[in-house]
């Protein structure tokens, strides 16, 4: 079996010239037609006293990142119970003067460290999984030298 389309002719289509004349003049000056816009403040969804960049931050402001709570916070999910205190960066830290990941207290850096002097007094802890004050290194507990 074989098949095909038989031959056929297409009629010629001719489109004549279409004249277009544009004349414009204005006396009212420039016109601005914004479709949508954002406010003059940095960030999106922030509820802070001072300006903050980033997304969904709360507290005193002056920080950046995503869902931080406090003043001067940057990073992701950092928080302090007093919204006017803060100054932390990293991920999921709770307290003040912190940097790193999953730290709790004050004056702490590293990963998963906990200070024993509360959330305002600096414990001077750095390293990995230390609990106490004046510690650095891995898996220490208590008070350092």
Coordinates of N, CA and C in Angstrom, one line a residue:
X1 N 0.8 -1.2 0.0 CA 0.0 0.0 0.0 C 0.9 1.2 0.0
X2 N 0.5 2.2 -0.8 CA 1.2 3.5 -0.8 C 0.2 4.6 -0.9
X3 N 0.6 5.7 -0.5 CA -0.3 6.9 -0.6 C 0.5 8.2 -0.6
X4 N -0.3 9.2 -0.7 CA 0.3 10.5 -0.8 C -0.7 11.6 -1.0
X5 N -0.3 12.8 -1.0 CA -1.2 13.9 -1.2 C -1.2 14.3 -2.7
X6 N -2.3 14.4 -3.4 CA -2.2 14.7 -4.8 C -1.8 16.2 -5.0
X7 N -1.2 16.6 -6.1 CA -0.8 17.9 -6.3 C -2.0 18.9 -6.3
X8 N -1.7 20.2 -5.8 CA -2.7 21.2 -5.8 C -2.0 22.5 -6.0
X9 N -2.8 23.6 -6.4 CA -2.2 24.9 -6.5 C -2.8 25.8 -5.5
X10 N -2.0 26.7 -4.9 CA -2.4 27.7 -4.0 C -2.6 29.0 -4.7
X11 N -3.7 29.7 -4.5 CA -3.9 31.0 -5.1 C -2.9 32.0 -4.6
X12 N -2.5 33.0 -5.4 CA -1.6 34.0 -5.0 C -2.3 35.0 -4.2
X13 N -1.6 35.4 -3.1 CA -2.2 36.4 -2.2 C -1.3 37.6 -2.2
X14 N -1.9 38.8 -2.5 CA -1.2 40.0 -2.6 C -1.8 41.0 -1.6
X15 N -0.9 41.6 -0.8 CA -1.3 42.6 0.2 C -0.7 43.9 -0.2
X16 N -1.5 44.9 -0.5 CA -1.1 46.2 -0.9 C -0.5 46.9 0.3
X17 N 0.3 48.0 0.0 CA 0.9 48.9 1.1 C -0.2 49.4 2.0
X18 N 0.1 49.4 3.3 CA -0.9 49.9 4.3 C -0.2 51.2 4.9
X19 N -0.7 52.3 4.6 CA -0.1 53.6 5.1 C -0.3 53.7 6.6
X20 N 0.7 54.1 7.4 CA 0.6 54.4 8.8 C 1.2 55.7 9.0
X21 N 0.5 56.6 9.6 CA 1.0 58.0 9.9 C 0.8 58.2 11.4
X22 N 1.9 58.6 12.1 CA 1.8 58.8 13.5 C 2.2 60.3 13.8
X23 N 1.3 61.0 14.5 CA 1.6 62.3 14.9 C 1.3 62.4 16.4
X24 N 2.3 62.9 17.2 CA 2.1 63.0 18.6 C 2.6 64.3 19.1
X25 N 2.0 64.8 20.1 CA 2.4 66.0 20.8 C 1.9 66.0 22.2
X26 N 2.6 66.7 23.1 CA 2.1 66.7 24.5 C 2.4 68.0 25.1
X27 N 1.6 68.3 26.1 CA 1.8 69.6 26.9 C 1.8 69.3 28.4
X28 N 1.6 68.1 28.8 CA 1.5 67.8 30.2 C 2.7 67.2 30.9
X29 N 3.8 66.9 30.1 CA 5.0 66.4 30.7 C 5.0 64.9 30.9
X30 N 6.0 64.4 31.6 CA 6.1 62.9 31.7 C 5.0 62.4 32.6
X31 N 4.6 61.2 32.3 CA 3.5 60.5 33.0 C 4.1 59.2 33.5
X32 N 4.0 58.9 34.8 CA 4.5 57.6 35.3 C 3.3 56.7 35.6
X33 N 3.3 55.5 35.0 CA 2.3 54.5 35.3 C 2.8 53.2 35.8
X34 N 3.2 53.2 37.1 CA 3.7 52.0 37.7 C 2.6 50.9 37.8
X35 N 3.0 49.7 37.5 CA 2.1 48.5 37.6 C 2.1 48.0 39.0
X36 N 3.3 47.9 39.6 CA 3.4 47.5 41.0 C 4.7 48.0 41.5
X37 N 4.9 48.1 42.8 CA 6.1 48.6 43.4 C 6.3 48.2 44.8
X38 N 7.5 48.3 45.3 CA 7.7 48.0 46.7 C 8.0 49.3 47.4
X39 N 7.8 49.3 48.7 CA 8.0 50.5 49.5 C 9.5 50.9 49.5
X40 N 9.8 52.0 50.1 CA 11.2 52.5 50.2 C 12.0 51.8 51.2
X41 N 11.5 51.0 52.1 CA 12.3 50.3 53.1 C 12.9 49.0 52.5
X42 N 14.1 48.7 53.0 CA 14.7 47.4 52.5 C 14.0 46.2 53.1
X43 N 14.2 45.1 52.4 CA 13.6 43.8 52.9 C 12.2 43.6 52.5
X44 N 11.7 42.5 52.9 CA 10.3 42.1 52.6 C 9.7 41.4 53.8
X45 N 8.6 41.8 54.2 CA 7.9 41.2 55.3 C 8.5 41.4 56.7
X46 N 9.4 42.4 56.8 CA 10.1 42.7 58.1 C 9.2 43.5 59.0
X47 N 9.2 43.2 60.3 CA 8.5 44.0 61.3 C 9.5 44.4 62.4
X48 N 10.4 45.4 62.0 CA 11.5 45.8 62.9 C 11.4 47.3 63.2
X49 N 12.0 47.7 64.3 CA 12.0 49.1 64.7 C 12.9 49.9 63.7
X50 N 14.1 49.4 63.5 CA 15.0 50.0 62.6 C 14.9 49.3 61.2
X51 N 15.3 49.9 60.1 CA 15.3 49.1 58.9 C 16.2 47.9 58.9
X52 N 15.7 46.8 58.3 CA 16.4 45.6 58.1 C 16.2 45.0 56.7
X53 N 17.3 44.5 56.2 CA 17.1 43.8 54.9 C 16.8 42.4 55.1
X54 N 16.4 41.7 54.0 CA 16.1 40.3 54.2 C 14.6 40.1 54.2
X55 N 14.2 38.9 54.8 CA 12.8 38.5 54.7 C 12.3 38.1 56.1
X56 N 11.2 38.6 56.5 CA 10.4 38.2 57.7 C 11.2 38.3 59.0
X57 N 12.0 39.4 59.2 CA 12.8 39.6 60.4 C 11.9 40.4 61.4
X58 N 12.1 40.2 62.7 CA 11.4 41.0 63.7 C 12.3 41.5 64.7
X59 N 11.9 42.5 65.6 CA 12.7 43.0 66.7 C 13.2 44.3 66.4
X60 N 14.4 44.6 67.0 CA 15.0 45.9 66.9 C 15.4 46.4 65.6
X61 N 15.8 45.4 64.7 CA 16.2 45.8 63.3 C 17.7 45.9 63.2
X62 N 18.1 46.5 62.1 CA 19.5 46.6 61.8 C 20.2 45.4 61.3
X63 N 19.4 44.4 60.9 CA 20.0 43.1 60.5 C 19.6 42.7 59.1
X64 N 19.9 41.5 58.8 CA 19.6 41.0 57.5 C 19.4 39.5 57.6
X65 N 18.9 38.9 56.5 CA 18.7 37.4 56.5 C 17.3 37.0 56.5
X66 N 17.0 35.9 57.0 CA 15.7 35.3 56.9 C 15.2 34.8 58.3
X67 N 14.1 35.4 58.7 CA 13.3 35.0 59.9 C 14.2 35.1 61.2
X68 N 14.9 36.2 61.3 CA 15.7 36.5 62.5 C 14.9 37.3 63.5
X69 N 15.1 37.2 64.8 CA 14.3 38.0 65.8 C 15.3 38.6 66.7
X70 N 15.4 40.0 66.8 CA 16.3 40.7 67.6 C 16.9 41.8 66.9
X71 N 17.9 42.4 67.5 CA 18.6 43.6 66.9 C 19.9 43.2 66.4
X72 N 20.3 43.6 65.2 CA 21.6 43.3 64.6 C 21.8 41.8 64.3
X73 N 20.7 41.1 64.0 CA 20.8 39.7 63.6 C 21.0 39.5 62.1
X74 N 21.8 38.6 61.8 CA 21.9 38.2 60.3 C 22.0 36.7 60.2
X75 N 21.7 36.2 59.1 CA 21.7 34.8 58.9 C 20.3 34.3 58.8
X76 N 20.1 33.1 59.3 CA 18.8 32.4 59.2 C 18.3 31.9 60.6
X77 N 17.1 32.2 61.0 CA 16.5 31.7 62.3 C 17.3 32.0 63.5
X78 N 18.0 33.1 63.7 CA 18.7 33.5 64.9 C 17.7 34.3 65.7
X79 N 17.8 34.2 67.1 CA 16.8 34.8 67.9 C 17.4 35.2 69.3
X80 N 16.7 36.0 70.0 CA 17.0 36.4 71.4 C 15.6 36.7 72.0
X81 N 15.4 36.4 73.3 CA 14.1 36.7 73.9 C 13.8 38.2 74.1
X82 N 14.8 39.0 74.2 CA 14.6 40.5 74.2 C 14.8 41.0 72.8
X83 N 13.7 41.6 72.2 CA 13.8 42.0 70.8 C 14.8 43.1 70.6
X84 N 15.2 43.9 71.7 CA 16.2 45.0 71.5 C 17.6 44.5 71.6
X85 N 17.8 43.3 72.1 CA 19.2 42.7 72.1 C 19.4 41.9 70.9
X86 N 20.6 41.4 70.7 CA 20.9 40.6 69.6 C 22.3 40.5 69.2
X87 N 22.7 40.9 68.0 CA 24.0 40.8 67.5 C 24.5 39.4 67.3
X88 N 23.9 38.7 66.4 CA 24.3 37.3 66.1 C 24.2 37.1 64.6
X89 N 25.0 36.1 64.2 CA 25.0 35.7 62.8 C 25.1 34.2 62.7
X90 N 24.6 33.6 61.6 CA 24.7 32.2 61.4 C 23.4 31.6 61.3
X91 N 23.2 30.4 61.8 CA 22.0 29.6 61.6 C 21.5 29.1 63.0
X92 N 20.3 29.4 63.3 CA 19.6 28.9 64.5 C 20.3 29.1 65.8
X93 N 20.9 30.3 66.0 CA 21.5 30.6 67.3 C 20.5 31.3 68.1
X94 N 20.6 31.2 69.5 CA 19.7 31.8 70.4 C 20.5 32.5 71.5
X95 N 20.5 33.8 71.5 CA 21.2 34.6 72.5 C 21.8 35.9 71.8
X96 N 22.9 36.4 72.4 CA 23.5 37.6 71.9 C 25.0 37.3 71.7
X97 N 25.6 38.1 70.8 CA 27.1 38.0 70.5 C 27.4 36.6 70.1
X98 N 26.7 36.1 69.1 CA 26.9 34.7 68.7 C 27.3 34.7 67.2
X99 N 28.0 33.6 66.8 CA 28.2 33.3 65.4 C 28.4 31.8 65.3
X100 N 27.9 31.3 64.2 CA 28.0 29.8 64.0 C 26.6 29.2 63.8
X101 N 26.5 28.0 64.3 CA 25.3 27.1 64.0 C 24.9 26.5 65.4
X102 N 23.6 26.7 65.7 CA 22.9 26.1 66.8 C 23.6 26.4 68.2
X103 N 24.1 27.6 68.4 CA 24.7 28.0 69.7 C 23.6 28.7 70.5
X104 N 23.8 28.6 71.9 CA 22.9 29.2 72.8 C 23.7 29.8 73.9
X105 N 23.4 31.1 74.2 CA 24.0 31.9 75.3 C 24.5 33.2 74.8
X106 N 25.7 33.7 75.3 CA 26.2 34.9 74.9 C 27.7 34.8 74.7
X107 N 28.3 35.5 73.7 CA 29.7 35.4 73.5 C 30.2 34.0 73.1
X108 N 29.5 33.4 72.1 CA 29.8 32.1 71.7 C 29.9 32.0 70.2
X109 N 30.9 31.2 69.7 CA 31.0 30.9 68.3 C 31.3 29.4 68.1
X110 N 31.0 29.0 66.9 CA 31.2 27.5 66.6 C 30.0 26.8 66.3
X111 N 29.9 25.6 66.7 CA 28.8 24.7 66.3 C 28.3 24.0 67.6
X112 N 27.0 24.2 67.9 CA 26.3 23.5 69.0 C 26.9 23.7 70.3
X113 N 27.3 24.9 70.7 CA 27.9 25.3 72.0 C 26.8 25.9 72.8
X114 N 27.0 25.7 74.2 CA 26.0 26.3 75.1 C 26.8 27.0 76.2
X115 N 26.5 28.3 76.5 CA 27.0 29.0 77.6 C 26.2 28.9 78.8
X116 N 26.8 28.9 80.0 CA 26.1 28.7 81.2 C 25.9 30.0 82.0
X117 N 26.2 31.1 81.4 CA 26.1 32.4 82.1 C 24.8 33.2 81.6
X118 N 23.9 32.6 81.0 CA 22.7 33.2 80.6 C 22.8 33.7 79.1
X119 N 21.8 34.6 78.8 CA 21.8 35.0 77.4 C 22.4 36.4 77.2
X120 N 22.9 37.0 78.2 CA 23.5 38.4 78.1 C 25.0 38.4 78.5
X121 N 25.4 37.7 79.5 CA 26.8 37.7 79.9 C 27.6 36.7 79.1
X122 N 28.7 37.2 78.5 CA 29.5 36.5 77.6 C 30.2 35.3 78.3
X123 N 30.1 34.1 77.7 CA 30.6 32.9 78.3 C 32.0 32.5 77.6
X124 N 32.3 33.2 76.5 CA 33.6 33.0 75.8 C 33.8 31.5 75.5
X125 N 32.9 30.9 74.7 CA 33.0 29.5 74.3 C 33.1 29.5 72.8
X126 N 34.0 28.6 72.3 CA 34.1 28.4 70.9 C 34.5 26.9 70.6
X127 N 34.2 26.5 69.4 CA 34.5 25.1 69.1 C 33.2 24.3 68.8
X128 N 33.2 23.0 69.2 CA 32.1 22.1 68.9 C 31.6 21.4 70.1
X129 N 30.3 21.6 70.4 CA 29.6 20.9 71.4 C 30.2 21.1 72.8
X130 N 30.6 22.3 73.1 CA 31.1 22.6 74.5 C 29.9 23.2 75.3
X131 N 30.0 23.0 76.6 CA 29.0 23.5 77.5 C 29.7 24.1 78.7
X132 N 29.5 25.4 79.0 CA 30.1 26.0 80.1 C 30.6 27.4 79.8
X133 N 31.8 27.8 80.3 CA 32.3 29.1 80.0 C 33.8 29.1 79.9
X134 N 34.4 30.0 79.1 CA 35.8 30.0 78.9 C 36.4 28.7 78.3
X135 N 35.7 28.2 77.3 CA 36.1 26.9 76.7 C 36.3 27.0 75.2
X136 N 37.2 26.2 74.7 CA 37.4 26.1 73.3 C 37.8 24.7 73.0
X137 N 37.5 24.2 71.8 CA 37.8 22.9 71.5 C 36.6 22.0 71.2
X138 N 36.8 20.7 71.5 CA 35.7 19.8 71.2 C 35.2 19.1 72.5
X139 N 33.9 19.1 72.7 CA 33.2 18.3 73.7 C 33.7 18.6 75.1
X140 N 34.0 19.8 75.5 CA 34.4 20.2 76.9 C 33.2 20.6 77.6
X141 N 33.2 20.5 79.0 CA 32.1 21.0 79.8 C 32.8 21.6 81.1
X142 N 32.1 22.6 81.6 CA 32.6 23.2 82.9 C 33.1 24.6 82.6
X143 N 34.1 25.0 83.4 CA 34.8 26.3 83.3 C 36.2 26.1 82.9
X144 N 36.7 26.8 81.9 CA 38.0 26.7 81.5 C 39.0 27.5 82.3
X145 N 40.2 27.6 82.0 CA 41.3 28.3 82.8 C 41.0 29.8 83.0

